[in-house]
Amino acid sequence: MKLSERIVLSLYRIELHLYPGKFRRRYAPEMLEAAQLSYSESRSPLLFSLSLAIDGIVGATREHLRTATTSVPSMAVITMLLTFSLVAVSVFHQQILRRGADRAPQQIVSSLKAHASSIEEATILQAAAPAEIASPAWLESQSPFTAIYNAQGDVVSANATLHGALPQPPRGIFKRMRDSGLYKVTWQPESGIRVALVGEPAASGQFLVAGQSLIKAETRISRFDHILLWIWAMELFGMLLLYQVRRAKGTSLPS
Amino acid sequence: MSSTASASPEKHLPLTPAVFAILLALVDGEKHGYAIMQEARQHTTMGPGTLYGSIDRLLASGLVRETGISEDERRRYYALTALGKRVIMAETQRLERAIQLARRKGIKASEAKA
């Protein structure tokens, strides 16, 4: 069994604890086996893991609703499950947008590396008109900047400036680049400026780096999280209302 | 799990796609959970949570029964009950009527991909 498969199944085993005890004792071994066999047959482990996680959350919520009474612990578990699922959606959405911000810089670095084998990297960027990273126009744009750094991590050339100077990220990231090859990191030179940086060492020992503003992605994340917060508040209100109605009628929740 | 089995098949209709797929998978004979899931996935999305939640409800409503456990005790086998067979037949008839109505209104399956 691969390490990734072992991790996914361990997480799923933990997720099964979200189910009501009686259901879990009856079906958990079979569910685990089904998950394991399905994983080995899946074409995309990432998508499968995500669908397995969602299936688990939805299934556990459904089973709690089937068996729940108006008792406070049952309502608390349901509320917790709903909260957990919203947090999972938020984290997933955040990861999608954050990784999306790396895509353009990564393409630039790959392309630059392919062309840089035959020419001097330092001359590649000289023709480009420098953009100002701190300017609102660049921060709101989706245009990545490109820069080349020497083996010590000092900037050699760039098609953008930060307050008039060539952009100089912390030198520590270049060691990580040297160790891991392609390296992605969020660079925040100052408050209000956040950049998705992607870098890779070139054959010459220099580093090829491209960066894109994260402002647009983070604004979208923030807006989405606001919507989720409203949904969460409505869920809480709904649960409270359901609790009051059921309590007044003295009945259990529908199965 | 309450035993709320209703003898009238119509009272169980319409079936959800997942329940229809599970009952259909069991028409050939008894199967264990994963085998049901594999067959059901040919026409609907289904994870372990959906499968075993549905099986639990089908057991409670008397549409499915447990027939045994494998020698290593890891797999339980399930089969349709007489009521389960009547329910899937009733659902198939209901779907056929819906399809016939759609045909009369000029809906053709071959045009769906166009």
Short mmCIF file of C-alpha atoms in Angstrom, two decimals:
data_model
loop_
_atom_site.label_atom_id
_atom_site.label_comp_id
_atom_site.label_asym_id
_atom_site.label_seq_id
_atom_site.Cartn_x
_atom_site.Cartn_y
_atom_site.Cartn_z
CA MET A 1 0.00 0.00 0.00
CA LYS A 2 1.36 3.44 -1.00
CA LEU A 3 1.97 6.11 1.63
CA SER A 4 -0.68 8.43 0.09
CA GLU A 5 -3.22 5.60 0.17
CA ARG A 6 -2.37 4.84 3.78
CA ILE A 7 -2.84 8.52 4.72
CA VAL A 8 -6.20 8.80 2.90
CA LEU A 9 -7.50 5.60 4.53
CA SER A 10 -6.28 6.69 7.97
CA LEU A 11 -8.10 10.01 7.56
CA TYR A 12 -11.20 8.16 6.39
CA ARG A 13 -10.99 5.86 9.42
CA ILE A 14 -11.00 9.00 11.60
CA GLU A 15 -13.89 10.47 9.61
CA LEU A 16 -15.95 7.33 10.27
CA HIS A 17 -16.01 8.39 13.93
CA LEU A 18 -18.38 11.17 12.85
CA TYR A 19 -21.08 8.52 12.29
CA PRO A 20 -23.42 7.49 15.13
CA GLY A 21 -21.83 4.70 17.22
CA LYS A 22 -24.38 2.02 16.31
CA PHE A 23 -24.03 2.67 12.56
CA ARG A 24 -20.25 2.80 12.80
CA ARG A 25 -19.96 -0.49 14.68
CA ARG A 26 -22.17 -2.18 12.11
CA TYR A 27 -20.73 -0.80 8.85
CA ALA A 28 -17.26 0.76 9.44
CA PRO A 29 -15.19 -2.33 8.47
CA GLU A 30 -17.13 -2.74 5.22
CA MET A 31 -16.95 0.99 4.47
CA LEU A 32 -13.19 0.97 4.99
CA GLU A 33 -12.77 -2.00 2.69
CA ALA A 34 -14.94 -0.37 0.03
CA ALA A 35 -12.89 2.84 0.33
CA GLN A 36 -9.62 0.93 0.02
CA LEU A 37 -10.74 -1.03 -3.06
CA SER A 38 -12.18 2.12 -4.65
CA TYR A 39 -8.94 4.02 -4.04
CA SER A 40 -6.87 1.39 -5.82
CA GLU A 41 -9.21 1.61 -8.82
CA SER A 42 -9.47 5.41 -8.94
CA ARG A 43 -7.84 7.33 -11.80
CA SER A 44 -7.34 10.52 -9.79
CA PRO A 45 -6.45 9.88 -6.12
CA LEU A 46 -6.92 13.58 -5.26
CA LEU A 47 -10.44 13.77 -6.68
CA PHE A 48 -11.31 10.41 -5.16
CA SER A 49 -10.07 11.52 -1.72
CA LEU A 50 -12.15 14.67 -1.96
CA SER A 51 -15.31 12.80 -3.00
CA LEU A 52 -14.69 10.26 -0.22
CA ALA A 53 -14.40 13.06 2.36
CA ILE A 54 -17.59 14.75 1.13
CA ASP A 55 -19.44 11.42 1.00
CA GLY A 56 -18.38 10.78 4.61
CA ILE A 57 -19.52 14.18 5.86
CA VAL A 58 -22.85 14.04 4.02
CA GLY A 59 -23.43 10.43 5.10
CA ALA A 60 -22.60 11.10 8.76
CA THR A 61 -24.88 14.17 8.82
CA ARG A 62 -27.70 12.15 7.25
CA GLU A 63 -27.31 9.31 9.76
CA HIS A 64 -27.32 11.73 12.70
CA LEU A 65 -30.46 13.39 11.34
CA ARG A 66 -32.10 9.97 11.04
CA THR A 67 -31.37 9.00 14.60
CA ALA A 68 -31.27 12.39 16.28
CA THR A 69 -33.63 13.44 19.02
CA THR A 70 -34.06 16.93 20.36
CA SER A 71 -31.32 16.28 22.88
CA VAL A 72 -28.67 18.98 23.04
CA PRO A 73 -25.75 16.56 22.35
CA SER A 74 -27.39 15.33 19.11
CA MET A 75 -28.04 18.85 17.92
CA ALA A 76 -24.48 19.78 18.88
CA VAL A 77 -23.06 16.92 16.79
CA ILE A 78 -25.15 17.92 13.77
CA THR A 79 -24.11 21.56 14.14
CA MET A 80 -20.49 20.48 14.46
CA LEU A 81 -20.75 18.35 11.31
CA LEU A 82 -22.27 21.21 9.34
CA THR A 83 -19.60 23.59 10.64
CA PHE A 84 -16.87 21.09 9.77
CA SER A 85 -18.20 20.68 6.23
CA LEU A 86 -18.28 24.46 5.69
CA VAL A 87 -14.72 24.78 6.96
CA ALA A 88 -13.68 21.97 4.59
CA VAL A 89 -15.34 23.76 1.66
CA SER A 90 -13.60 27.01 2.62
CA VAL A 91 -10.17 25.37 2.86
CA PHE A 92 -10.67 23.54 -0.44
CA HIS A 93 -11.76 26.73 -2.23
CA GLN A 94 -8.81 28.62 -0.73
CA GLN A 95 -6.37 25.94 -1.92
CA ILE A 96 -7.82 25.94 -5.43
CA LEU A 97 -7.43 29.72 -5.79
CA ARG A 98 -4.00 29.80 -4.13
CA ARG A 99 -2.67 27.06 -6.41
CA GLY A 100 -4.28 28.80 -9.37
CA ALA A 101 -2.19 31.89 -8.58
CA ASP A 102 0.98 29.79 -8.97
CA ARG A 103 0.05 28.57 -12.45
CA ALA A 104 1.10 31.59 -14.57
CA PRO A 105 4.41 32.17 -12.68
CA GLN A 106 5.20 28.46 -12.97
CA GLN A 107 4.62 28.51 -16.74
CA ILE A 108 6.89 31.55 -17.08
CA VAL A 109 9.68 29.93 -15.06
CA SER A 110 9.44 26.70 -17.09
CA SER A 111 9.48 28.61 -20.36
CA LEU A 112 12.38 30.79 -19.19
CA LYS A 113 14.36 27.74 -18.15
CA ALA A 114 13.81 26.10 -21.52
CA HIS A 115 15.07 29.16 -23.39
CA ALA A 116 17.81 30.09 -20.95
CA SER A 117 19.96 27.08 -21.79
CA SER A 118 21.30 28.68 -24.95
CA ILE A 119 21.45 32.37 -23.99
CA GLU A 120 22.52 34.47 -21.06
CA GLU A 121 19.65 34.60 -18.56
CA ALA A 122 20.71 38.03 -17.42
CA THR A 123 19.89 39.56 -20.80
CA ILE A 124 16.43 38.03 -21.07
CA LEU A 125 14.64 40.61 -19.02
CA GLN A 126 16.44 43.77 -20.00
CA ALA A 127 14.13 44.65 -22.86
CA ALA A 128 10.99 44.51 -20.76
CA ALA A 129 9.55 47.74 -19.32
CA PRO A 130 9.65 47.47 -15.52
CA ALA A 131 6.35 47.37 -13.68
CA GLU A 132 5.99 48.70 -10.11
CA ILE A 133 4.99 45.90 -7.74
CA ALA A 134 3.68 48.32 -5.09
CA SER A 135 1.40 50.10 -7.55
CA PRO A 136 -2.36 49.45 -7.28
CA ALA A 137 -2.42 48.69 -11.01
CA TRP A 138 0.06 45.81 -10.68
CA LEU A 139 -1.45 44.52 -7.44
CA GLU A 140 -4.89 44.34 -9.05
CA SER A 141 -3.50 42.81 -12.25
CA GLN A 142 -2.88 39.20 -13.12
CA SER A 143 0.45 40.03 -14.85
CA PRO A 144 3.38 38.17 -13.31
CA PHE A 145 6.83 39.72 -13.00
CA THR A 146 9.99 37.80 -13.79
CA ALA A 147 13.39 38.06 -12.13
CA ILE A 148 16.78 36.38 -12.19
CA TYR A 149 18.97 35.97 -9.12
CA ASN A 150 22.59 34.89 -8.87
CA ALA A 151 23.83 31.85 -6.95
CA GLN A 152 23.92 33.90 -3.72
CA GLY A 153 20.30 34.99 -4.17
CA ASP A 154 21.10 38.59 -5.19
CA VAL A 155 18.90 40.07 -7.87
CA VAL A 156 20.55 40.28 -11.29
CA SER A 157 17.71 41.33 -13.52
CA ALA A 158 13.94 41.83 -13.33
CA ASN A 159 11.09 43.28 -15.36
CA ALA A 160 9.56 44.86 -12.23
CA THR A 161 10.63 47.02 -9.32
CA LEU A 162 9.53 47.37 -5.73
CA HIS A 163 9.59 51.06 -4.73
CA GLY A 164 12.04 51.67 -7.56
CA ALA A 165 14.49 48.89 -6.65
CA LEU A 166 14.70 45.44 -8.19
CA PRO A 167 12.68 42.98 -6.09
CA GLN A 168 14.75 41.10 -3.51
CA PRO A 169 12.94 38.30 -1.63
CA PRO A 170 14.58 36.81 1.49
CA ARG A 171 17.71 34.85 0.56
CA GLY A 172 16.53 31.84 2.56
CA ILE A 173 14.09 30.87 -0.19
CA PHE A 174 16.93 30.35 -2.67
CA LYS A 175 18.44 27.64 -0.46
CA ARG A 176 15.05 25.91 -0.48
CA MET A 177 14.96 26.29 -4.28
CA ARG A 178 18.39 24.73 -4.58
CA ASP A 179 17.34 21.82 -2.35
CA SER A 180 13.90 21.14 -3.78
CA GLY A 181 14.12 22.33 -7.41
CA LEU A 182 10.80 24.01 -8.16
CA TYR A 183 9.73 26.02 -5.12
CA LYS A 184 6.50 27.92 -4.45
CA VAL A 185 6.04 30.40 -1.64
CA THR A 186 3.96 33.42 -0.63
CA TRP A 187 6.14 36.52 -0.39
CA GLN A 188 4.90 39.48 1.63
CA PRO A 189 7.51 42.25 1.38
CA GLU A 190 5.24 44.62 3.30
CA SER A 191 1.67 44.95 4.49
CA GLY A 192 -0.77 45.04 1.57
CA ILE A 193 1.60 43.37 -0.90
CA ARG A 194 1.34 39.61 -1.19
CA VAL A 195 2.92 37.75 -4.07
CA ALA A 196 2.73 34.11 -5.22
CA LEU A 197 6.39 33.39 -6.01
CA VAL A 198 7.58 30.43 -8.04
CA GLY A 199 11.30 29.81 -8.51
CA GLU A 200 13.62 27.22 -9.93
CA PRO A 201 17.43 26.94 -10.13
CA ALA A 202 18.90 27.16 -13.64
CA ALA A 203 21.79 25.06 -14.96
CA SER A 204 24.14 28.06 -14.61
CA GLY A 205 23.52 28.22 -10.84
CA GLN A 206 21.28 31.26 -11.15
CA PHE A 207 17.64 31.26 -10.03
CA LEU A 208 14.67 31.99 -12.26
CA VAL A 209 11.74 33.48 -10.37
CA ALA A 210 8.27 34.71 -11.35
CA GLY A 211 5.61 36.23 -9.11
CA GLN A 212 1.98 37.24 -9.33
CA SER A 213 -0.09 39.41 -7.02
CA LEU A 214 -2.35 37.48 -4.66
CA ILE A 215 -4.70 40.40 -3.99
CA LYS A 216 -7.31 39.33 -6.55
CA ALA A 217 -7.31 35.68 -5.41
CA GLU A 218 -7.45 36.67 -1.75
CA THR A 219 -10.32 39.09 -2.38
CA ARG A 220 -12.27 36.25 -4.00
CA ILE A 221 -11.43 33.96 -1.06
CA SER A 222 -12.59 36.63 1.38
CA ARG A 223 -15.90 37.13 -0.51
CA PHE A 224 -16.52 33.39 -0.63
CA ASP A 225 -15.77 33.03 3.09
CA HIS A 226 -18.30 35.80 3.81
CA ILE A 227 -20.94 33.81 1.94
CA LEU A 228 -20.00 30.69 3.91
CA LEU A 229 -20.23 32.67 7.13
CA TRP A 230 -23.78 33.71 6.23
CA ILE A 231 -24.68 30.11 5.40
CA TRP A 232 -23.23 29.02 8.75
CA ALA A 233 -25.23 31.67 10.60
CA MET A 234 -28.41 30.59 8.80
CA GLU A 235 -27.64 26.96 9.65
CA LEU A 236 -27.28 27.83 13.32
CA PHE A 237 -30.51 29.77 13.22
CA GLY A 238 -32.24 26.87 11.43
CA MET A 239 -31.00 24.36 13.99
CA LEU A 240 -32.16 26.57 16.82
CA LEU A 241 -35.56 26.94 15.19
CA LEU A 242 -35.84 23.18 14.57
CA TYR A 243 -34.85 22.51 18.17
CA GLN A 244 -37.53 24.87 19.47
CA VAL A 245 -40.24 23.48 17.17
CA ARG A 246 -39.43 19.84 18.00
CA ARG A 247 -39.18 20.62 21.67
CA ALA A 248 -42.55 22.33 21.64
CA LYS A 249 -44.11 19.32 19.86
CA GLY A 250 -42.17 16.85 21.99
CA THR A 251 -41.25 14.77 18.93
CA SER A 252 -38.02 13.51 17.41
CA LEU A 253 -36.49 14.66 14.14
CA PRO A 254 -37.70 12.97 10.95
CA SER A 255 -35.98 9.76 9.88
CA MET B 1 -33.42 1.27 12.95
CA SER B 2 -37.10 0.72 13.19
CA SER B 3 -39.02 -1.98 11.38
CA THR B 4 -41.31 0.23 9.36
CA ALA B 5 -41.71 -2.19 6.44
CA SER B 6 -44.67 -1.32 4.30
CA ALA B 7 -46.17 -4.13 2.19
CA SER B 8 -47.34 -1.77 -0.55
CA PRO B 9 -44.54 -1.19 -3.10
CA GLU B 10 -46.03 2.13 -4.23
CA LYS B 11 -45.47 3.60 -0.78
CA HIS B 12 -41.71 3.33 -1.37
CA LEU B 13 -41.80 5.25 -4.66
CA PRO B 14 -40.20 7.19 -6.18
CA LEU B 15 -36.78 5.71 -5.42
CA THR B 16 -33.67 7.84 -5.28
CA PRO B 17 -31.07 7.06 -8.01
CA ALA B 18 -28.82 5.47 -5.36
CA VAL B 19 -31.54 3.19 -3.98
CA PHE B 20 -32.69 2.25 -7.49
CA ALA B 21 -29.09 1.38 -8.42
CA ILE B 22 -28.64 -0.76 -5.28
CA LEU B 23 -31.87 -2.70 -5.81
CA LEU B 24 -31.03 -3.16 -9.49
CA ALA B 25 -27.61 -4.53 -8.59
CA LEU B 26 -29.27 -7.10 -6.34
CA VAL B 27 -31.75 -8.31 -8.97
CA ASP B 28 -29.14 -10.84 -10.21
CA GLY B 29 -28.75 -12.34 -6.75
CA GLU B 30 -27.01 -11.69 -3.46
CA LYS B 31 -23.94 -9.45 -3.45
CA HIS B 32 -21.60 -7.90 -0.90
CA GLY B 33 -21.42 -4.13 -0.44
CA TYR B 34 -18.46 -3.38 -2.68
CA ALA B 35 -19.87 -5.47 -5.54
CA ILE B 36 -23.13 -3.52 -5.25
CA MET B 37 -21.20 -0.24 -5.30
CA GLN B 38 -19.18 -1.26 -8.37
CA GLU B 39 -22.30 -2.07 -10.34
CA ALA B 40 -24.22 0.95 -9.08
CA ARG B 41 -21.42 3.27 -10.17
CA GLN B 42 -22.12 2.38 -13.78
CA HIS B 43 -25.11 4.71 -13.67
CA THR B 44 -24.83 6.87 -10.55
CA THR B 45 -22.19 8.34 -8.23
CA MET B 46 -21.84 6.41 -5.00
CA GLY B 47 -19.41 6.42 -2.11
CA PRO B 48 -19.31 4.09 0.90
CA GLY B 49 -21.36 6.52 3.02
CA THR B 50 -24.19 6.69 0.48
CA LEU B 51 -24.10 2.92 -0.09
CA TYR B 52 -24.21 1.77 3.52
CA GLY B 53 -26.61 4.52 4.60
CA SER B 54 -28.99 3.37 1.85
CA ILE B 55 -28.48 -0.31 2.72
CA ASP B 56 -29.28 0.44 6.36
CA ARG B 57 -32.54 2.14 5.35
CA LEU B 58 -33.40 -0.67 2.91
CA LEU B 59 -32.84 -3.25 5.67
CA ALA B 60 -35.03 -1.23 8.02
CA SER B 61 -37.82 -0.93 5.45
CA GLY B 62 -37.65 -4.62 4.54
CA LEU B 63 -36.61 -4.21 0.90
CA VAL B 64 -33.27 -5.93 1.44
CA ARG B 65 -32.14 -8.65 3.81
CA GLU B 66 -28.77 -9.78 4.97
CA THR B 67 -27.99 -13.31 3.78
CA GLY B 68 -24.68 -14.05 5.46
CA ILE B 69 -21.11 -13.13 6.22
CA SER B 70 -18.00 -14.25 4.30
CA GLU B 71 -15.63 -16.73 5.95
CA ASP B 72 -13.20 -13.99 6.98
CA GLU B 73 -16.19 -12.07 8.39
CA ARG B 74 -15.21 -8.94 6.49
CA ARG B 75 -18.05 -8.99 4.01
CA ARG B 76 -21.77 -9.16 4.58
CA TYR B 77 -23.99 -10.29 1.74
CA TYR B 78 -27.31 -8.71 0.88
CA ALA B 79 -30.27 -9.87 -1.20
CA LEU B 80 -33.61 -8.50 -2.33
CA THR B 81 -36.68 -9.48 -0.34
CA ALA B 82 -39.98 -10.24 -2.08
CA LEU B 83 -41.09 -6.70 -1.25
CA GLY B 84 -37.81 -5.34 -2.63
CA LYS B 85 -38.45 -7.13 -5.94
CA ARG B 86 -41.97 -5.71 -6.13
CA VAL B 87 -40.65 -2.22 -5.38
CA ILE B 88 -38.04 -2.26 -8.14
CA MET B 89 -40.58 -3.64 -10.58
CA ALA B 90 -43.01 -0.88 -9.62
CA GLU B 91 -40.28 1.74 -9.98
CA THR B 92 -39.29 0.37 -13.39
CA GLN B 93 -42.92 0.58 -14.51
CA ARG B 94 -43.10 4.15 -13.21
CA LEU B 95 -39.93 5.07 -15.13
CA GLU B 96 -41.23 3.33 -18.27
CA ARG B 97 -44.41 5.37 -18.10
CA ALA B 98 -42.33 8.53 -17.75
CA ILE B 99 -40.16 7.51 -20.72
CA GLN B 100 -43.23 6.73 -22.85
CA LEU B 101 -44.62 10.16 -22.04
CA ALA B 102 -41.30 11.75 -22.97
CA ARG B 103 -41.28 9.82 -26.28
CA ARG B 104 -44.79 10.99 -27.06
CA LYS B 105 -43.58 14.54 -26.51
CA GLY B 106 -40.80 14.00 -29.04
CA ILE B 107 -37.85 13.50 -26.71
CA LYS B 108 -35.26 11.18 -28.26
CA ALA B 109 -32.31 9.76 -26.33
CA SER B 110 -30.11 9.88 -29.44
CA GLU B 111 -30.42 13.68 -29.52
CA ALA B 112 -29.14 14.17 -25.96
CA LYS B 113 -25.48 14.32 -27.03
CA ALA B 114 -26.10 16.72 -29.88
#
